[in-house]
C-alpha cells in the first residue's frame, strides 16, 4: 500500500518536472549557459560561469551552484538572502539577472565531478551541468642523502605516481624502493617517496615522478649522493647521535639542578 503510494508520488513528480521542462522549453524564455567541461591541474584556480540569457522582464527567484558529489549548495541567491559556503577556497559572485560565477582556488582532486547551476525564475526553471576534471599535479619535492642511500619525496601528488631513478642515463630503478601514502589525504592527494641504494659513486642521480595514467614524467629532481666514507661511516653517525643524546640528557639534568 505504502509502496504503491510512493510510486504514484514519483510518477506525479516526474510528470510535474516534465511539464515544467516542456513549458519553459515551449516558451523558450530563459536559458543558462555553462561550460560543459572545465579541466585544470590541481593547485590552480578555476571559475565556473553560469550565464543567464537576456530576457525581457526576467526576475530571478533563486539561482545556485550545487556540488553533486555531496549535494552541497556552494552558493545560493534568492530574493531575501545570499548564502555562500564558508570556505575561503570557494567563492561566488552574482551579477543580478545575468550571472552566477563560482571560483575554486587551489583546486583539489576531490573537487572533481559535476556541478549543477540551478535557476528558478518567472521565465522558467533551468538546470545546467558543468563537469570539473582535475589534471595531474604535485606540490612539493624534497630530497635527502646519507652515506647508505638517497631519497626523494613528492608531496601533494595526483593521481598516484611511481618513482624512476636514472644515473648517467641508465635506469637504476631496480635498486630503489618506493612507498606512498596508501590513502589520499582529505584533498585527494598522495605522498610518494623513494629511496635508492647507491654504490658509493658521488654524483647526481635523477629522480623522476612517473604518472602511469598519462604515461608521462610529471617532474624530476637531481639528488647528489655523498661519497661513501671508507670504513664505518654508520658507526661514526651512531657515535655522533649518541653524543648529542648524551649532551641533551646532561642539559636536562643541569636544568633540573638549577631550578
Ligand atoms: C559567461 O560570461 C563570461 C563573461 O562574463 C564569459 O567570459 C564566459 O565565456 C561565458 N561563459 C559561457 C559558458 O558562455
Ligand atoms: C531564500 O532562501 C532561504 C534559505 O534557503 C529560504 O529560507 C527563504 O525562504 C528563501 N526566500 C525566498 C523568497 O524564496
Ligand atoms: C625504468 O625502470 C622501471 C622499473 O624497472 C620501468 O618501469 C620503467 O619503464 C623504466 N623506464 C625507462 C624510461 O626505461
Ligand atoms: C604527506 O606529507 C606531509 C609532509 O610530510 C604530511 O604532513 C602529510 O600528512 C602526508 N600526507 C599523507 C596523505 O600521508
Ligand atoms: C643494484 O642492483 C644490482 C642488481 O640486482 C646489484 O648487482 C647491485 O649490487 C645493486 N646496487 C646496490 C648499490 O645495491
Ligand atoms: C630525468 O630523467 C627524465 C626521464 O628520462 C627526464 O625527462 C628529465 O629531464 C631528467 N631530469 C633532469 C633534471 O635531468
Coordinates of C-alpha atoms and ligand atoms in Angstrom, one line a residue:
X1 CA 0.0 0.0 0.0
X2 CA 2.8 2.3 1.1
X3 CA 4.9 1.3 -1.9
X4 CA 2.0 2.0 -4.3
X5 CA 1.7 5.5 -2.8
X6 CA 5.4 6.1 -3.3
X7 CA 5.3 5.1 -6.9
X8 CA 2.2 7.3 -7.5
X9 CA 4.1 10.2 -5.9
X10 CA 7.2 9.6 -8.1
X11 CA 5.0 9.4 -11.3
X12 CA 3.4 12.6 -10.2
X13 CA 6.7 14.4 -9.5
X14 CA 8.2 13.2 -12.8
X15 CA 5.1 14.3 -14.7
X16 CA 5.3 17.7 -13.0
X17 CA 9.0 18.1 -13.8
X18 CA 8.3 17.1 -17.4
X19 CA 5.6 19.7 -17.6
X20 CA 7.9 22.4 -16.2
X21 CA 10.6 21.5 -18.7
X22 CA 8.2 21.4 -21.6
X23 CA 6.5 24.6 -20.5
X24 CA 9.8 26.6 -20.3
X25 CA 11.2 25.0 -23.5
X26 CA 8.0 25.8 -25.4
X27 CA 8.1 29.4 -24.2
X28 CA 11.9 29.4 -24.9
X29 CA 12.1 32.1 -22.3
X30 CA 15.2 31.8 -20.2
X31 CA 18.4 29.9 -20.9
X32 CA 21.5 29.1 -19.0
X33 CA 25.0 28.8 -20.5
X34 CA 27.8 26.9 -18.7
X35 CA 31.0 25.3 -19.9
X36 CA 30.3 21.6 -20.1
X37 CA 33.8 20.5 -19.2
X38 CA 36.3 22.5 -17.2
X39 CA 39.8 20.9 -16.9
X40 CA 42.7 22.3 -14.8
X41 CA 45.6 20.9 -12.8
X42 CA 45.2 20.8 -9.0
X43 CA 46.5 23.8 -7.1
X44 CA 45.3 26.0 -9.9
X45 CA 42.2 28.2 -9.9
X46 CA 39.0 27.7 -12.0
X47 CA 35.9 29.7 -12.4
X48 CA 32.5 28.2 -13.4
X49 CA 30.3 30.7 -15.0
X50 CA 26.6 30.3 -15.1
X51 CA 25.4 32.8 -17.7
X52 CA 21.7 33.7 -17.8
X53 CA 20.4 34.6 -21.2
X54 CA 19.0 38.1 -21.6
X55 CA 15.2 38.0 -21.4
X56 CA 12.9 41.0 -21.2
X57 CA 11.1 41.3 -17.8
X58 CA 13.2 38.3 -16.3
X59 CA 13.1 38.1 -12.5
X60 CA 15.4 35.6 -10.9
X61 CA 13.7 33.9 -7.9
X62 CA 16.6 31.7 -7.0
X63 CA 19.9 30.7 -8.5
X64 CA 22.5 28.3 -7.1
X65 CA 25.6 26.2 -7.8
X66 CA 25.4 22.7 -6.3
X67 CA 28.2 20.2 -6.0
X68 CA 26.8 16.8 -7.0
X69 CA 29.5 14.7 -5.0
X70 CA 27.8 15.6 -1.7
X71 CA 24.8 17.7 -2.8
X72 CA 26.4 20.7 -1.1
X73 CA 24.9 24.1 -2.1
X74 CA 28.1 26.1 -2.7
X75 CA 26.2 29.3 -3.2
X76 CA 22.6 30.4 -3.5
X77 CA 21.0 33.7 -4.1
X78 CA 17.3 34.4 -3.8
X79 CA 15.1 37.4 -3.2
X80 CA 15.7 37.5 0.6
X81 CA 19.2 36.2 1.1
X82 CA 22.5 35.2 -0.3
X83 CA 24.0 32.0 1.1
X84 CA 27.7 31.4 0.4
X85 CA 29.7 28.4 1.5
X86 CA 32.1 29.2 4.4
X87 CA 35.2 28.0 2.5
X88 CA 37.9 30.6 1.8
X89 CA 38.8 28.4 -1.2
X90 CA 35.4 28.6 -2.9
X91 CA 33.9 31.9 -3.7
X92 CA 30.8 33.1 -5.6
X93 CA 30.0 36.3 -7.3
X94 CA 26.5 37.2 -8.5
X95 CA 25.6 39.8 -11.2
X96 CA 21.9 40.3 -10.8
X97 CA 19.8 38.8 -13.6
X98 CA 22.9 37.9 -15.5
X99 CA 25.5 35.6 -14.0
X100 CA 26.5 33.5 -11.0
X101 CA 30.2 32.6 -11.0
X102 CA 31.8 30.0 -8.8
X103 CA 35.5 30.3 -8.3
X104 CA 37.5 27.4 -6.8
X105 CA 41.1 28.5 -6.0
X106 CA 43.7 25.8 -5.2
X107 CA 41.8 23.1 -6.9
X108 CA 41.8 19.8 -5.1
X109 CA 41.3 16.3 -6.7
X110 CA 38.2 16.0 -4.6
X111 CA 36.6 18.9 -6.5
X112 CA 36.4 16.6 -9.5
X113 CA 32.9 16.0 -10.6
X114 CA 29.6 17.5 -11.7
X115 CA 28.5 21.0 -10.5
X116 CA 24.9 22.0 -11.3
X117 CA 23.7 25.5 -11.8
X118 CA 20.0 25.8 -10.9
X119 CA 17.8 28.7 -11.8
X120 CA 14.2 29.4 -10.8
X121 CA 12.7 32.5 -12.4
X122 CA 9.4 34.0 -13.6
X123 CA 10.5 32.9 -17.1
X124 CA 11.1 29.3 -16.3
X125 CA 13.3 26.8 -14.5
X126 CA 16.7 25.6 -15.7
X127 CA 19.5 23.2 -14.6
X128 CA 22.9 23.0 -16.4
X129 CA 25.8 20.8 -15.5
X130 CA 29.5 21.7 -15.6
X131 CA 32.0 18.9 -15.0
X132 CA 35.3 19.7 -13.4
X133 CA 38.2 17.5 -14.3
X134 CA 41.3 17.8 -12.1
X135 CA 44.5 17.1 -14.0
X136 CA 47.8 15.7 -12.6
X137 CA 49.9 17.8 -10.3
X138 CA 52.4 17.8 -7.5
X139 CA 53.0 20.2 -4.6
X140 CA 56.4 20.0 -3.1
X141 CA 59.6 18.0 -3.8
X142 CA 62.2 17.2 -1.1
X143 CA 65.4 15.2 -1.2
X144 CA 67.8 13.8 1.3
X145 CA 71.0 11.9 1.2
X146 CA 73.0 9.7 3.6
X147 CA 76.0 7.5 3.1
X148 CA 73.9 4.4 2.5
X149 CA 71.5 6.0 0.0
X150 CA 69.5 8.9 -1.3
X151 CA 65.8 9.6 -1.3
X152 CA 63.2 11.9 -2.9
X153 CA 59.8 12.8 -1.6
X154 CA 56.9 14.2 -3.7
X155 CA 54.1 15.7 -1.7
X156 CA 50.6 16.5 -2.9
X157 CA 50.6 14.2 -5.9
X158 CA 47.6 13.5 -8.1
X159 CA 47.0 10.9 -9.4
X160 CA 49.1 8.2 -7.7
X161 CA 52.6 8.0 -9.3
X162 CA 55.8 5.9 -9.3
X163 CA 59.4 7.0 -9.0
X164 CA 62.0 6.0 -11.6
X165 CA 65.7 6.6 -11.0
X166 CA 68.4 7.3 -13.6
X167 CA 72.1 7.5 -13.3
X168 CA 74.4 8.5 -16.2
X169 CA 71.4 7.8 -18.4
X170 CA 71.0 4.3 -17.0
X171 CA 67.7 3.2 -15.5
X172 CA 68.6 2.1 -11.9
X173 CA 65.0 1.9 -10.6
X174 CA 65.6 -1.8 -9.6
X175 CA 67.9 -0.6 -6.8
X176 CA 65.2 1.5 -5.2
X177 CA 62.1 1.1 -3.0
X178 CA 59.1 3.3 -3.4
X179 CA 56.5 3.9 -0.8
X180 CA 53.4 6.0 -0.9
X181 CA 50.6 7.0 1.4
X182 CA 48.1 4.3 0.7
X183 CA 45.2 6.6 1.2
X184 CA 45.0 10.1 -0.2
X185 CA 44.6 13.0 2.2
X186 CA 41.3 14.8 2.5
X187 CA 42.2 16.8 -0.6
X188 CA 42.6 13.6 -2.6
X189 CA 46.4 13.9 -2.9
X190 CA 49.2 11.3 -2.3
X191 CA 52.7 11.4 -1.0
X192 CA 55.2 9.3 -2.9
X193 CA 58.7 8.6 -1.6
X194 CA 61.6 6.5 -2.9
X195 CA 65.0 5.6 -1.6
X196 CA 67.8 4.4 -3.8
X197 CA 70.8 2.4 -2.6
X198 CA 73.9 3.9 -4.2
X199 CA 77.3 2.2 -4.7
X200 CA 79.4 5.0 -3.4
X201 CA 79.6 6.9 -6.6
X202 CA 79.5 10.5 -5.6
X203 CA 77.4 12.1 -8.3
X204 CA 73.9 13.2 -9.3
X205 CA 71.0 10.8 -9.6
X206 CA 67.8 11.7 -11.5
X207 CA 64.7 11.0 -9.5
X208 CA 61.6 11.2 -11.8
X209 CA 57.9 11.1 -10.9
X210 CA 56.1 8.8 -13.4
X211 CA 52.3 9.1 -13.8
X212 CA 51.0 5.7 -15.2
X213 CA 47.6 7.2 -16.1
X214 CA 49.1 9.7 -18.5
X215 CA 52.3 7.9 -19.2
X216 CA 54.4 10.9 -18.6
X217 CA 57.1 12.1 -16.2
X218 CA 55.4 14.9 -14.3
X219 CA 58.6 16.2 -12.8
X220 CA 62.1 15.2 -11.8
X221 CA 64.9 16.3 -9.5
X222 CA 68.6 15.7 -9.2
X223 CA 69.9 14.2 -5.9
X224 CA 73.5 14.3 -5.1
X225 CA 74.8 11.2 -3.5
X226 CA 77.6 11.8 -0.9
X227 CA 80.8 9.9 -1.3
X228 CA 80.8 6.7 0.7
X229 CA 83.4 7.0 3.5
X230 CA 85.8 4.1 3.6
X231 CA 85.4 2.2 6.8
X232 CA 82.5 2.5 9.2
X233 CA 80.5 5.7 8.4
X234 CA 77.5 4.1 10.1
X235 CA 79.4 3.8 13.3
X236 CA 80.5 7.4 13.2
X237 CA 76.9 8.5 12.7
X238 CA 75.8 6.4 15.7
X239 CA 78.6 7.8 17.8
X240 CA 77.6 11.4 16.9
X241 CA 74.0 10.9 17.7
X242 CA 74.8 9.1 21.0
X243 CA 76.9 12.1 21.8
X244 CA 74.0 14.5 21.0
X245 CA 71.5 12.4 23.1
X246 CA 74.1 12.3 26.0
X247 CA 74.5 16.1 25.8
X248 CA 70.8 16.6 25.8
X249 CA 70.4 14.4 28.9
X250 CA 73.2 16.3 30.6
X251 CA 71.4 19.7 29.9
X252 CA 68.1 18.4 31.2
X253 CA 69.8 17.3 34.4
X254 CA 71.6 20.6 34.7
X255 CA 68.3 22.5 34.3
X256 CA 66.7 20.3 37.0
X257 CA 69.6 21.1 39.3
X258 CA 69.4 24.9 38.7
X259 CA 65.6 25.1 39.1
Ligands
LIG1 C1 29.9 33.7 -19.5 O1 30.2 35.1 -19.5 C2 31.6 35.4 -19.3 C3 31.7 37.0 -19.3 O2 31.2 37.4 -18.1 C4 32.4 34.8 -20.5 O3 33.7 35.1 -20.3 C5 32.1 33.3 -20.5 O4 32.8 32.8 -21.6 C6 30.7 33.0 -20.6 N1 30.5 31.6 -20.4 C7 29.8 30.8 -21.2 C8 29.8 29.3 -20.9 O5 29.2 31.3 -22.1
LIG2 C1 15.6 32.1 0.3 O1 16.3 31.0 0.8 C2 16.2 30.8 2.1 C3 17.2 29.6 2.5 O2 17.0 28.5 1.7 C4 14.8 30.4 2.5 O3 14.7 30.2 3.9 C5 13.9 31.6 2.1 O4 12.6 31.3 2.3 C6 14.1 31.9 0.6 N1 13.3 33.1 0.2 C7 12.5 33.1 -0.8 C8 11.9 34.4 -1.1 O5 12.4 32.2 -1.6
LIG3 C1 62.9 2.2 -15.7 O1 62.7 1.0 -14.9 C2 61.4 0.9 -14.4 C3 61.4 -0.3 -13.4 O2 62.1 -1.4 -13.8 C4 60.4 0.7 -15.5 O3 59.1 0.5 -15.0 C5 60.5 1.9 -16.4 O4 59.6 1.7 -17.5 C6 61.9 2.2 -16.9 N1 61.9 3.5 -17.5 C7 62.6 3.7 -18.6 C8 62.5 5.1 -19.2 O5 63.4 2.9 -19.1
LIG4 C1 52.3 13.9 3.2 O1 53.5 14.5 3.8 C2 53.2 15.7 4.5 C3 54.6 16.3 4.9 O2 55.5 15.4 5.4 C4 52.4 15.3 5.7 O3 52.1 16.4 6.5 C5 51.1 14.6 5.3 O4 50.4 14.2 6.4 C6 51.4 13.5 4.3 N1 50.1 13.0 3.7 C7 49.7 11.8 3.7 C8 48.4 11.5 3.0 O5 50.3 10.9 4.2
LIG5 C1 71.7 -2.8 -7.7 O1 71.1 -4.0 -8.2 C2 72.0 -4.8 -8.9 C3 71.3 -6.0 -9.5 O2 70.3 -6.5 -8.6 C4 73.1 -5.3 -7.9 O3 74.1 -6.1 -8.6 C5 73.8 -4.1 -7.3 O4 74.7 -4.5 -6.3 C6 72.8 -3.2 -6.7 N1 73.5 -2.0 -6.2 C7 73.3 -1.5 -5.0 C8 74.1 -0.3 -4.6 O5 72.6 -2.1 -4.1
LIG6 C1 65.5 13.0 -15.5 O1 65.0 11.9 -16.4 C2 63.8 12.1 -17.1 C3 63.4 10.8 -17.8 O2 64.4 10.4 -18.6 C4 63.9 13.3 -18.0 O3 62.7 13.5 -18.6 C5 64.3 14.5 -17.1 O4 64.5 15.6 -18.0 C6 65.5 14.3 -16.3 N1 65.7 15.4 -15.4 C7 66.8 16.0 -15.1 C8 66.7 17.1 -14.1 O5 67.8 15.8 -15.7

